[in-house]
Short mmCIF file of C-alpha atoms in Angstrom, two decimals:
data_model
loop_
_atom_site.label_atom_id
_atom_site.label_comp_id
_atom_site.label_asym_id
_atom_site.label_seq_id
_atom_site.Cartn_x
_atom_site.Cartn_y
_atom_site.Cartn_z
CA UNK V 1 24.09 35.19 93.62
CA UNK V 2 20.73 33.61 92.48
CA UNK V 3 20.20 30.65 90.23
CA UNK V 4 17.27 31.45 87.95
CA UNK V 5 15.12 28.83 86.45
CA UNK V 6 15.35 28.54 82.69
CA UNK V 7 13.17 30.82 80.63
CA UNK V 8 10.03 29.33 79.24
CA UNK V 9 10.05 28.66 75.56
CA UNK V 10 9.03 31.73 73.60
CA UNK V 11 9.89 34.12 76.41
CA UNK V 12 12.37 36.83 75.29
CA UNK V 13 15.95 36.01 76.20
CA UNK V 14 17.29 38.16 79.07
CA UNK V 15 20.87 39.49 79.17
CA UNK V 16 22.91 38.32 82.02
CA UNK V 17 23.93 42.10 82.22
CA UNK V 18 20.59 43.65 83.19
CA UNK V 19 20.24 47.33 82.87
CA UNK V 20 18.02 49.17 85.23
CA UNK V 21 15.51 49.41 82.35
CA UNK V 22 13.76 52.33 80.80
CA UNK V 23 10.79 52.34 83.23
CA UNK V 24 13.16 52.83 86.26
CA UNK V 25 15.25 55.54 84.59
CA UNK V 26 12.13 57.36 83.58
CA UNK V 27 10.69 57.22 87.10
CA UNK V 28 13.93 58.55 88.43
CA UNK V 29 14.01 61.37 85.85
CA UNK V 30 10.44 62.32 86.61
CA UNK V 31 11.18 62.44 90.29
CA UNK V 32 14.27 64.60 89.76
CA UNK V 33 12.36 66.91 87.50
CA UNK V 34 9.46 67.22 89.87
CA UNK V 35 11.73 67.81 92.80
CA UNK V 36 13.70 70.42 90.92
CA UNK V 37 10.49 72.25 89.79
CA UNK V 38 9.07 72.17 93.29
CA UNK V 39 12.37 73.37 94.83
CA UNK V 40 12.59 76.25 92.29
CA UNK V 41 8.96 77.22 92.97
CA UNK V 42 9.69 77.23 96.66
CA UNK V 43 12.75 79.40 96.23
CA UNK V 44 11.08 81.80 93.81
CA UNK V 45 7.95 82.06 96.02
CA UNK V 46 9.91 82.91 99.20
CA UNK V 47 12.25 85.36 97.46
CA UNK V 48 9.79 87.12 95.16
CA UNK V 49 6.40 87.03 96.81
CA UNK V 50 7.11 89.24 99.92
CA UNK V 51 8.76 92.07 97.93
CA UNK V 52 6.27 92.00 94.91
CA UNK V 53 3.08 91.52 96.75
CA UNK V 54 3.66 94.26 99.42
CA UNK V 55 0.89 92.97 101.60
CA UNK V 56 1.14 92.80 105.44
CA UNK V 57 1.16 89.29 106.58
CA UNK V 58 0.39 90.45 110.11
CA UNK V 59 -2.68 92.41 109.10
CA UNK V 60 -5.58 91.38 111.44
CA UNK V 61 -9.13 91.31 110.18
CA UNK V 62 -11.31 89.97 112.97
CA UNK V 63 -14.44 90.18 110.80
CA UNK V 64 -13.04 87.65 108.34
CA UNK V 65 -11.56 85.14 110.95
CA UNK V 66 -11.44 81.56 110.14
CA UNK V 67 -12.78 81.88 106.79
CA UNK V 68 -12.54 78.79 104.64
CA UNK V 69 -10.56 78.90 101.34
CA UNK V 70 -12.09 81.31 98.72
CA UNK V 71 -10.97 83.35 95.75
CA UNK V 72 -10.15 86.36 98.15
CA UNK V 73 -8.13 83.98 100.55
CA UNK V 74 -7.08 80.87 98.59
CA UNK V 75 -5.90 79.11 101.83
CA UNK V 76 -8.51 80.76 104.14
CA UNK V 77 -7.77 82.83 107.11
CA UNK V 78 -6.58 82.08 110.59
CA UNK V 79 -8.19 82.68 113.97
CA UNK V 80 -7.60 86.41 113.75
CA UNK V 81 -8.36 86.89 110.10
CA UNK V 82 -4.73 86.92 108.62
CA UNK V 83 -4.41 85.42 105.14
CA UNK V 84 -2.93 82.03 105.36
CA UNK V 85 -1.39 81.81 101.93
CA UNK V 86 0.68 84.93 102.77
CA UNK V 87 1.41 83.55 106.22
CA UNK V 88 2.45 80.21 104.75
CA UNK V 89 4.88 81.94 102.23
CA UNK V 90 6.45 84.05 105.07
CA UNK V 91 6.55 80.93 107.21
CA UNK V 92 8.23 78.87 104.55
CA UNK V 93 10.75 81.73 104.07
CA UNK V 94 11.65 81.60 107.86
CA UNK V 95 11.83 77.82 107.95
CA UNK V 96 13.89 77.62 104.72
CA UNK V 97 16.26 80.28 106.15
CA UNK V 98 16.65 78.27 109.47
CA UNK V 99 17.01 75.01 107.55
CA UNK V 100 19.74 76.34 105.16
CA UNK V 101 21.65 78.37 107.87
CA UNK V 102 21.55 75.44 110.35
CA UNK V 103 22.60 72.87 107.70
CA UNK V 104 25.49 75.18 106.55
CA UNK V 105 26.67 75.80 110.19
CA UNK V 106 26.43 72.10 111.04
CA UNK V 107 28.37 71.23 107.93
CA UNK V 108 31.16 73.76 108.72
CA UNK V 109 31.53 72.51 112.30
CA UNK V 110 31.18 68.84 111.28
CA UNK V 111 33.84 69.19 108.42
CA UNK V 112 36.20 71.05 110.65
CA UNK V 113 35.95 68.51 113.52
CA UNK V 114 36.01 65.44 111.24
CA UNK V 115 38.88 66.73 109.14
CA UNK V 116 40.87 67.56 112.25
CA UNK V 117 40.26 64.14 113.76
CA UNK V 118 41.07 62.28 110.71
CA UNK V 119 44.10 64.37 109.74
CA UNK V 120 45.65 64.64 113.21
CA UNK V 121 44.86 61.03 114.30
CA UNK V 122 46.25 59.65 117.64
CA UNK V 123 44.92 61.12 120.90
CA UNK V 124 43.35 64.22 119.06
CA UNK V 125 41.24 61.86 117.01
CA UNK V 126 40.18 59.83 119.97
CA UNK V 127 39.32 62.91 122.08
CA UNK V 128 37.27 64.51 119.34
CA UNK V 129 35.47 61.33 118.46
CA UNK V 130 34.54 60.82 122.23
CA UNK V 131 33.03 64.29 122.10
CA UNK V 132 30.96 63.21 119.07
CA UNK V 133 30.01 60.07 120.93
CA UNK V 134 29.01 62.11 124.01
CA UNK V 135 26.81 64.45 121.95
CA UNK V 136 25.30 61.45 120.02
CA UNK V 137 24.31 59.65 123.26
CA UNK V 138 21.83 62.41 124.06
CA UNK V 139 18.52 62.38 122.06
CA UNK V 140 19.06 65.34 119.75
CA UNK V 141 15.63 66.87 120.11
CA UNK V 142 16.10 66.86 123.81
CA UNK V 143 19.53 68.50 123.43
CA UNK V 144 18.09 70.93 120.95
CA UNK V 145 15.35 71.96 123.42
CA UNK V 146 18.03 72.46 126.19
CA UNK V 147 20.21 74.57 123.92
CA UNK V 148 17.27 76.71 122.63
CA UNK V 149 15.89 77.12 126.10
CA UNK V 150 19.09 78.99 127.09
CA UNK V 151 18.29 81.90 124.81
CA UNK V 152 15.38 84.24 124.20
CA UNK V 153 13.06 82.90 121.32
CA UNK V 154 14.29 83.97 117.88
CA UNK V 155 15.65 82.71 114.57
CA UNK V 156 19.41 82.44 115.55
CA UNK V 157 18.92 80.32 118.78
CA UNK V 158 17.00 77.93 116.70
CA UNK V 159 19.74 77.85 114.14
CA UNK V 160 22.37 77.39 116.70
CA UNK V 161 20.24 74.59 118.41
CA UNK V 162 19.83 72.63 115.21
CA UNK V 163 23.40 73.24 114.03
CA UNK V 164 24.83 71.99 117.32
CA UNK V 165 22.83 68.76 117.36
CA UNK V 166 23.37 67.89 113.67
CA UNK V 167 27.14 68.24 112.95
CA UNK V 168 27.81 64.82 114.36
CA UNK V 169 26.95 62.71 111.33
CA UNK V 170 28.96 65.10 108.99
CA UNK V 171 31.91 64.90 111.35
CA UNK V 172 31.86 61.07 111.18
CA UNK V 173 31.47 61.09 107.35
CA UNK V 174 34.33 63.48 106.87
CA UNK V 175 36.60 61.77 109.39
CA UNK V 176 36.04 58.36 107.80
CA UNK V 177 36.81 59.93 104.27
CA UNK V 178 39.96 61.71 105.50
CA UNK V 179 41.16 58.47 107.29
CA UNK V 180 40.85 56.55 103.95
CA UNK V 181 42.58 59.36 101.95
CA UNK V 182 45.33 59.82 104.53
CA UNK V 183 46.91 56.57 103.60
CA UNK V 184 46.82 57.25 99.89
CA UNK V 185 50.32 57.49 98.21
CA UNK V 186 49.59 61.10 97.02
CA UNK V 187 49.51 62.16 100.63
CA UNK V 188 52.77 60.26 101.19
CA UNK V 189 54.12 62.14 98.22
CA UNK V 190 53.00 65.44 99.73
CA UNK V 191 54.62 64.65 103.05
CA UNK V 192 57.86 63.71 101.37
CA UNK V 193 57.69 66.95 99.32
CA UNK V 194 57.79 68.94 102.56
CA UNK V 195 54.13 69.73 103.00
CA UNK V 196 52.98 70.70 106.48
CA UNK V 197 49.97 68.99 108.21
CA UNK V 198 47.93 72.10 107.46
CA UNK V 199 48.87 72.17 103.72
CA UNK V 200 48.00 68.47 103.29
CA UNK V 201 44.67 69.04 105.04
CA UNK V 202 43.75 72.10 103.08
CA UNK V 203 45.32 71.33 99.67
CA UNK V 204 44.78 67.51 99.35
CA UNK V 205 42.28 66.16 101.96
CA UNK V 206 39.55 68.92 102.32
CA UNK V 207 39.02 69.28 98.46
CA UNK V 208 38.55 65.55 98.29
CA UNK V 209 35.91 65.48 100.96
CA UNK V 210 34.10 68.65 100.05
CA UNK V 211 31.62 66.87 97.64
CA UNK V 212 30.57 64.53 100.39
CA UNK V 213 30.19 67.47 102.88
CA UNK V 214 28.16 69.40 100.42
CA UNK V 215 25.84 66.56 99.94
CA UNK V 216 25.49 65.98 103.60
CA UNK V 217 24.61 69.69 103.83
CA UNK V 218 21.80 69.53 101.27
CA UNK V 219 20.52 66.34 102.75
CA UNK V 220 20.34 68.14 106.19
CA UNK V 221 18.36 71.04 104.96
CA UNK V 222 14.92 69.34 104.96
CA UNK V 223 15.72 67.58 108.25
CA UNK V 224 16.72 70.93 109.80
CA UNK V 225 13.43 72.43 108.61
CA UNK V 226 11.45 69.67 110.35
CA UNK V 227 13.57 70.30 113.48
CA UNK V 228 12.73 74.01 113.32
CA UNK V 229 9.08 73.17 112.91
CA UNK V 230 9.14 70.63 115.82
CA UNK V 231 10.80 73.22 118.12
CA UNK V 232 8.37 75.96 117.07
CA UNK V 233 5.39 73.62 117.46
CA UNK V 234 6.50 72.86 120.99
CA UNK V 235 6.51 76.55 121.69
CA UNK V 236 10.33 76.69 122.18
CA UNK V 237 11.42 77.89 118.67
CA UNK V 238 10.46 80.98 117.05
CA UNK V 239 8.10 83.57 119.00
CA UNK V 240 4.50 82.94 118.18
CA UNK V 241 4.05 86.29 116.25
CA UNK V 242 6.85 85.22 113.78
CA UNK V 243 5.28 83.15 110.94
CA UNK V 244 7.15 79.80 110.61
CA UNK V 245 5.57 76.59 109.48
CA UNK V 246 5.88 75.21 113.10
CA UNK V 247 4.20 78.23 114.72
CA UNK V 248 1.37 78.25 112.12
CA UNK V 249 0.57 74.58 112.84
CA UNK V 250 0.91 75.08 116.55
CA UNK V 251 -1.49 78.06 116.56
CA UNK V 252 -4.00 76.18 114.36
CA UNK V 253 -4.38 73.18 116.72
CA UNK V 254 -7.40 74.62 118.58
CA UNK V 255 -9.29 75.41 115.36
CA UNK V 256 -8.62 71.90 114.07
CA UNK V 257 -10.60 70.51 116.93
CA UNK V 258 -13.40 72.89 116.03
CA UNK V 259 -13.57 71.54 112.48
CA UNK V 260 -11.61 74.03 110.69
CA UNK V 261 -9.09 72.03 108.79
CA UNK V 262 -7.40 74.78 106.60
CA UNK V 263 -5.18 76.45 109.18
CA UNK V 264 -3.38 73.19 109.80
CA UNK V 265 -3.53 71.52 106.38
CA UNK V 266 -1.82 74.25 104.23
CA UNK V 267 1.18 74.96 106.59
CA UNK V 268 1.58 71.12 106.83
CA UNK V 269 1.68 70.87 103.08
CA UNK V 270 4.09 73.70 102.84
CA UNK V 271 6.41 71.86 105.26
CA UNK V 272 6.05 68.39 103.54
CA UNK V 273 6.23 69.19 99.92
CA UNK V 274 9.38 71.43 99.79
CA UNK V 275 11.16 69.12 102.18
CA UNK V 276 10.27 65.96 100.14
CA UNK V 277 11.40 67.89 97.02
CA UNK V 278 14.65 68.88 98.56
CA UNK V 279 15.29 65.34 99.90
CA UNK V 280 14.43 63.92 96.49
CA UNK V 281 16.92 66.17 94.71
CA UNK V 282 19.71 65.34 97.35
CA UNK V 283 18.89 61.71 96.95
CA UNK V 284 19.32 61.87 93.16
CA UNK V 285 22.59 63.71 93.72
CA UNK V 286 23.85 61.02 96.06
CA UNK V 287 22.85 58.31 93.60
CA UNK V 288 24.80 60.05 90.94
CA UNK V 289 28.01 60.34 92.85
CA UNK V 290 27.74 56.94 94.56
CA UNK V 291 25.62 54.72 92.41
CA UNK V 292 26.08 51.75 94.58
CA UNK V 293 24.23 53.50 97.47
CA UNK V 294 20.46 53.26 96.69
CA UNK V 295 19.08 56.38 98.19
CA UNK V 296 16.17 56.67 100.56
CA UNK V 297 14.54 59.79 101.52
CA UNK V 298 16.38 61.38 104.53
CA UNK V 299 14.00 63.54 106.63
CA UNK C 1 74.52 58.55 103.39
CA UNK C 2 71.69 56.31 104.55
CA UNK C 3 72.11 53.45 106.89
CA UNK C 4 69.26 51.24 108.16
CA UNK C 5 70.16 49.06 111.20
CA UNK C 6 68.07 46.17 112.39
CA UNK C 7 64.73 47.83 111.23
CA UNK C 8 61.73 46.07 112.31
CA UNK C 9 58.42 47.71 110.81
CA UNK C 10 54.91 46.85 109.96
CA UNK C 11 51.27 48.02 110.30
CA UNK C 12 50.35 46.05 113.47
CA UNK C 13 52.63 45.64 116.41
CA UNK C 14 52.30 41.95 116.68
CA UNK C 15 52.86 41.11 113.02
CA UNK C 16 55.74 43.11 111.63
CA UNK C 17 56.26 43.01 107.95
CA UNK C 18 59.99 43.81 108.08
CA UNK C 19 62.10 42.02 110.70
CA UNK C 20 65.67 43.10 111.70
CA UNK C 21 66.69 44.33 108.23
CA UNK C 22 69.87 46.32 107.69
CA UNK C 23 70.86 48.15 104.57
CA UNK C 24 73.29 50.91 103.61
CA UNK C 25 73.31 53.22 100.68
CA UNK C 26 76.40 55.38 100.28
CA UNK C 27 76.38 58.88 98.88
CA UNK C 28 76.11 58.77 95.09
CA UNK C 29 75.60 54.94 95.14
CA UNK C 30 72.69 53.25 93.43
CA UNK C 31 71.44 50.21 95.20
CA UNK C 32 68.79 47.86 93.83
CA UNK C 33 66.62 46.01 96.38
CA UNK C 34 65.29 42.73 94.93
CA UNK C 35 62.61 40.75 96.43
CA UNK C 36 59.31 38.89 95.73
CA UNK C 37 56.02 40.53 96.01
CA UNK C 38 54.82 40.94 99.57
CA UNK C 39 58.09 40.42 101.29
CA UNK C 40 58.19 43.95 102.88
CA UNK C 41 60.52 45.81 100.52
CA UNK C 42 58.08 48.71 99.96
CA UNK C 43 57.58 49.09 103.56
CA UNK C 44 61.41 49.23 104.02
CA UNK C 45 61.41 51.86 101.25
CA UNK C 46 58.79 53.91 103.12
CA UNK C 47 60.85 53.66 106.34
CA UNK C 48 63.89 54.79 104.44
CA UNK C 49 62.08 57.77 102.89
CA UNK C 50 60.88 58.87 106.50
CA UNK C 51 57.28 58.14 105.61
CA UNK C 52 56.72 55.17 108.01
CA UNK C 53 57.95 55.03 111.64
CA UNK C 54 59.74 51.63 112.33
CA UNK C 55 58.75 49.71 115.49
CA UNK C 56 62.46 49.28 116.28
CA UNK C 57 65.99 49.81 114.82
CA UNK C 58 68.00 52.83 113.86
CA UNK C 59 68.04 54.85 110.71
CA UNK C 60 71.23 57.01 110.21
CA UNK C 61 71.10 59.91 107.75
CA UNK C 62 74.46 61.32 107.06
CA UNK C 63 75.69 59.62 110.23
CA UNK C 64 73.11 61.20 112.43
CA UNK C 65 70.22 59.15 113.88
CA UNK C 66 66.75 60.04 112.58
CA UNK C 67 64.33 60.51 115.52
CA UNK C 68 61.18 61.50 113.79
CA UNK C 69 59.07 60.36 110.77
CA UNK C 70 56.52 61.94 108.46
CA UNK C 71 55.32 65.33 109.51
CA UNK C 72 57.42 65.29 112.67
CA UNK C 73 60.53 64.88 110.65
CA UNK C 74 62.45 68.16 109.86
CA UNK C 75 61.43 69.46 106.51
CA UNK C 76 65.11 69.38 105.16
CA UNK C 77 65.36 65.70 106.17
CA UNK C 78 61.99 64.80 104.39
CA UNK C 79 62.96 66.74 101.28
CA UNK C 80 66.35 65.07 101.02
CA UNK C 81 64.51 62.10 99.55
CA UNK C 82 62.55 62.02 96.28
CA UNK C 83 60.09 59.28 96.19
CA UNK C 84 58.48 57.58 93.21
CA UNK C 85 55.75 55.15 93.93
CA UNK C 86 54.55 52.11 92.06
CA UNK C 87 51.02 53.23 91.18
CA UNK C 88 51.13 56.59 89.52
CA UNK C 89 47.29 56.75 89.46
CA UNK C 90 47.22 56.61 93.44
CA UNK C 91 50.29 58.87 93.94
CA UNK C 92 48.86 61.78 92.08
CA UNK C 93 46.19 64.19 93.53
CA UNK C 94 43.41 63.83 90.93
CA UNK C 95 42.45 67.42 91.15
CA UNK C 96 45.81 68.86 90.22
CA UNK C 97 46.88 69.51 86.59
CA UNK C 98 50.33 67.95 85.84
CA UNK C 99 52.12 71.23 86.07
CA UNK C 100 50.70 71.82 89.53
CA UNK C 101 51.40 68.25 90.57
CA UNK C 102 55.08 68.78 89.62
CA UNK C 103 55.34 72.20 91.28
CA UNK C 104 53.51 71.09 94.50
CA UNK C 105 56.65 70.49 96.50
CA UNK C 106 58.00 73.84 95.62
CA UNK C 107 54.87 75.55 96.69
CA UNK C 108 54.73 73.41 99.89
CA UNK C 109 58.16 74.62 100.74
CA UNK C 110 57.64 78.26 100.12
CA UNK C 111 59.50 78.37 96.73
CA UNK C 112 56.44 78.76 94.53
CA UNK C 113 58.04 81.58 92.38
CA UNK C 114 60.58 79.10 91.09
CA UNK C 115 57.73 76.74 89.98
CA UNK C 116 57.33 77.94 86.27
CA UNK C 117 61.15 77.71 85.56
CA UNK C 118 61.62 74.33 87.28
CA UNK C 119 58.50 72.82 85.59
CA UNK C 120 59.70 74.05 82.20
CA UNK C 121 63.14 72.58 82.87
CA UNK C 122 61.91 69.18 84.18
CA UNK C 123 59.09 68.48 81.79
CA UNK C 124 61.30 67.82 78.79
CA UNK C 125 63.82 65.96 80.95
CA UNK C 126 61.13 63.33 81.83
CA UNK C 127 59.57 63.45 78.34
CA UNK C 128 56.46 65.57 79.09
CA UNK C 129 55.21 67.83 76.27
CA UNK C 130 53.70 71.24 77.20
CA UNK C 131 50.17 70.26 76.14
CA UNK C 132 50.25 67.40 78.74
CA UNK C 133 51.16 69.84 81.55
CA UNK C 134 47.64 71.36 81.56
CA UNK C 135 45.89 68.07 81.81
CA UNK C 136 44.57 66.34 84.94
CA UNK C 137 45.66 62.81 85.98
CA UNK C 138 42.56 61.19 84.45
CA UNK C 139 43.42 62.67 81.18
CA UNK C 140 46.81 61.09 80.72
CA UNK C 141 48.14 57.65 80.42
CA UNK C 142 49.84 55.70 83.34
CA UNK C 143 53.18 56.24 81.70
CA UNK C 144 52.69 59.96 81.25
CA UNK C 145 51.45 60.25 84.91
CA UNK C 146 54.47 58.28 86.13
CA UNK C 147 56.80 60.74 84.23
CA UNK C 148 55.11 63.68 86.02
CA UNK C 149 55.53 61.79 89.32
CA UNK C 150 59.20 61.38 88.64
CA UNK C 151 59.49 65.18 87.76
CA UNK C 152 57.71 65.91 91.13
CA UNK C 153 60.20 63.67 92.96
CA UNK C 154 63.12 65.68 91.31
CA UNK C 155 61.74 69.11 91.61
CA UNK C 156 63.34 69.83 94.99
CA UNK C 157 66.73 68.43 93.77
CA UNK C 158 66.82 65.51 96.42
CA UNK C 159 70.09 64.01 97.56
CA UNK C 160 68.53 60.57 97.30
CA UNK C 161 65.93 59.02 95.19
CA UNK C 162 63.61 56.11 96.42
CA UNK C 163 61.95 54.40 93.36
CA UNK C 164 59.42 51.79 94.75
CA UNK C 165 58.73 49.61 91.79
CA UNK C 166 58.69 52.78 89.69
CA UNK C 167 58.59 50.87 86.34
CA UNK C 168 56.37 47.86 87.32
CA UNK C 169 53.12 49.09 85.59
CA UNK C 170 54.91 50.46 82.53
CA UNK C 171 55.84 49.25 79.03
CA UNK C 172 59.52 48.65 78.29
CA UNK C 173 60.11 51.87 76.31
CA UNK C 174 58.52 54.04 79.03
CA UNK C 175 60.52 52.16 81.71
CA UNK C 176 63.69 52.62 79.73
CA UNK C 177 62.93 56.43 79.41
CA UNK C 178 62.22 56.97 83.10
CA UNK C 179 65.27 54.99 84.10
CA UNK C 180 67.47 57.15 81.72
CA UNK C 181 65.75 60.40 83.28
CA UNK C 182 66.83 59.11 86.77
CA UNK C 183 70.28 58.32 85.62
CA UNK C 184 70.67 61.79 83.83
CA UNK C 185 69.69 63.49 87.20
CA UNK C 186 72.10 61.31 89.10
CA UNK C 187 74.91 62.06 86.74
CA UNK C 188 74.19 65.77 87.04
CA UNK C 189 73.81 65.90 90.86
CA UNK C 190 75.47 62.84 92.27
CA UNK C 191 72.33 61.77 94.08
CA UNK C 192 72.11 58.35 95.66
CA UNK C 193 69.42 55.78 94.58
CA UNK C 194 67.46 53.01 96.25
CA UNK C 195 65.54 51.24 93.46
CA UNK C 196 63.06 48.63 94.79
CA UNK C 197 61.77 45.91 92.42
CA UNK C 198 61.39 42.31 91.54
CA UNK C 199 62.88 42.56 88.02
CA UNK C 200 66.42 41.30 88.48
CA UNK C 201 67.51 42.02 84.88
CA UNK C 202 66.41 45.66 85.15
CA UNK C 203 67.91 46.23 88.61
CA UNK C 204 71.31 44.61 87.63
CA UNK C 205 71.60 46.84 84.56
CA UNK C 206 70.38 49.96 86.46
CA UNK C 207 72.20 49.85 89.78
CA UNK C 208 75.87 49.64 91.07
CA UNK C 209 74.86 47.07 93.46
CA UNK C 210 71.96 44.72 93.80
CA UNK C 211 70.97 43.13 97.24
CA UNK C 212 68.48 40.40 97.64
CA UNK C 213 65.85 40.75 100.32
CA UNK C 214 66.87 37.27 101.84
CA UNK C 215 70.36 38.55 102.32
CA UNK C 216 69.35 41.70 104.45
CA UNK C 217 68.20 40.13 107.75
#
């Protein structure tokens, strides 16, 4: 509570019930619309460009290597003369695939573990949450590197690595939600009506936590994309011939030192802009379902 | 039918809400449990309906001691009780239309095929019109929702009803209608009743016997 000084004479009287104001609402609407447009453009680009354009993103042209942006190559070319715009679109497709698949897998694992812990309670809850604590105690990039190092480089090892290091927060969210729901009278009524534990979980608890889990999944997609890029940048994610935003930035490091900025800038923008747009949309969704929780961008 | 002996129960071991309470409800009898708010009568009702394990004491159902509560209790013991809670809003799954809400115990016990007939039979008995059955809990009033919750409690034909301040949130006419629906069911089936409340006048008019919380320990 604050005690405001009296308004000076002539100032417009302000209601005790302050609304957020038209400026804040319009800023939020602009943010949501911009994010939605960018996400739509991203999805359309990765879905439509490869089948429509029918160009080989791996086509090497050593005569045109490291050309700056031009009409022929809007994003320039890389150190073996491949078109960077095409490589960026293909790279974004791989990064988005990894991000969505890893976020879905992490959400499924996290929801299953969290719901089991919350619904079963007792020693099962304690054991499962100690597993979560154990995984959380290791820095997740380090754990991700360890997991991905056990496999040959490829898309699915990266998905597994990101998923296995990112289900923990979802498990905690779902467990907390299930614990609060478990003590509701409607669960008591279900128990009294003869429902088994499984039926209570599937019929009454899981549908109630699904919106939270779905939101956690969407919030996780940009984070998973960054993780994929980090692993690929470190040379541990995707093989270098597979275009992903991480491998593109990694292979462009040498040319950046030589003054060629475009092989680094454009993959970097392709990583930053869609992930910010996705995070903006997810943040708006979270504000809508939980208005008390002011959203920050989660990356 | 139901005998509670020296029940001590609560939510933390060191601060029980109910201490050494004994209560008996005979088959077909209706017992009103009267007590002030916060005295522990709802906790005792939850223990009686096998929804809350007591810290100590014995619960005899048809003369046999009950050893397990909630999910661990055998299904036929759990479903012997029909429970109606005070707050209809919290005791109804917000995603289920009223017809599914009423039929849920039938489906949970593998008798889903009886659901349409049983719902059609119970809805007029508790005063629900067919158009209300397709609505979700947020689309009906508290009174209409409590009627659906009573129908859900009756759908498995329980041998005993536990009404935990069933009418506390309702207007007089809805309360009278719900009490009448309970009494019609009892008259038809001979079910016992444990009605918990703090309205002495209502409980004395409704029940065969009214016990005060202070006299139970």
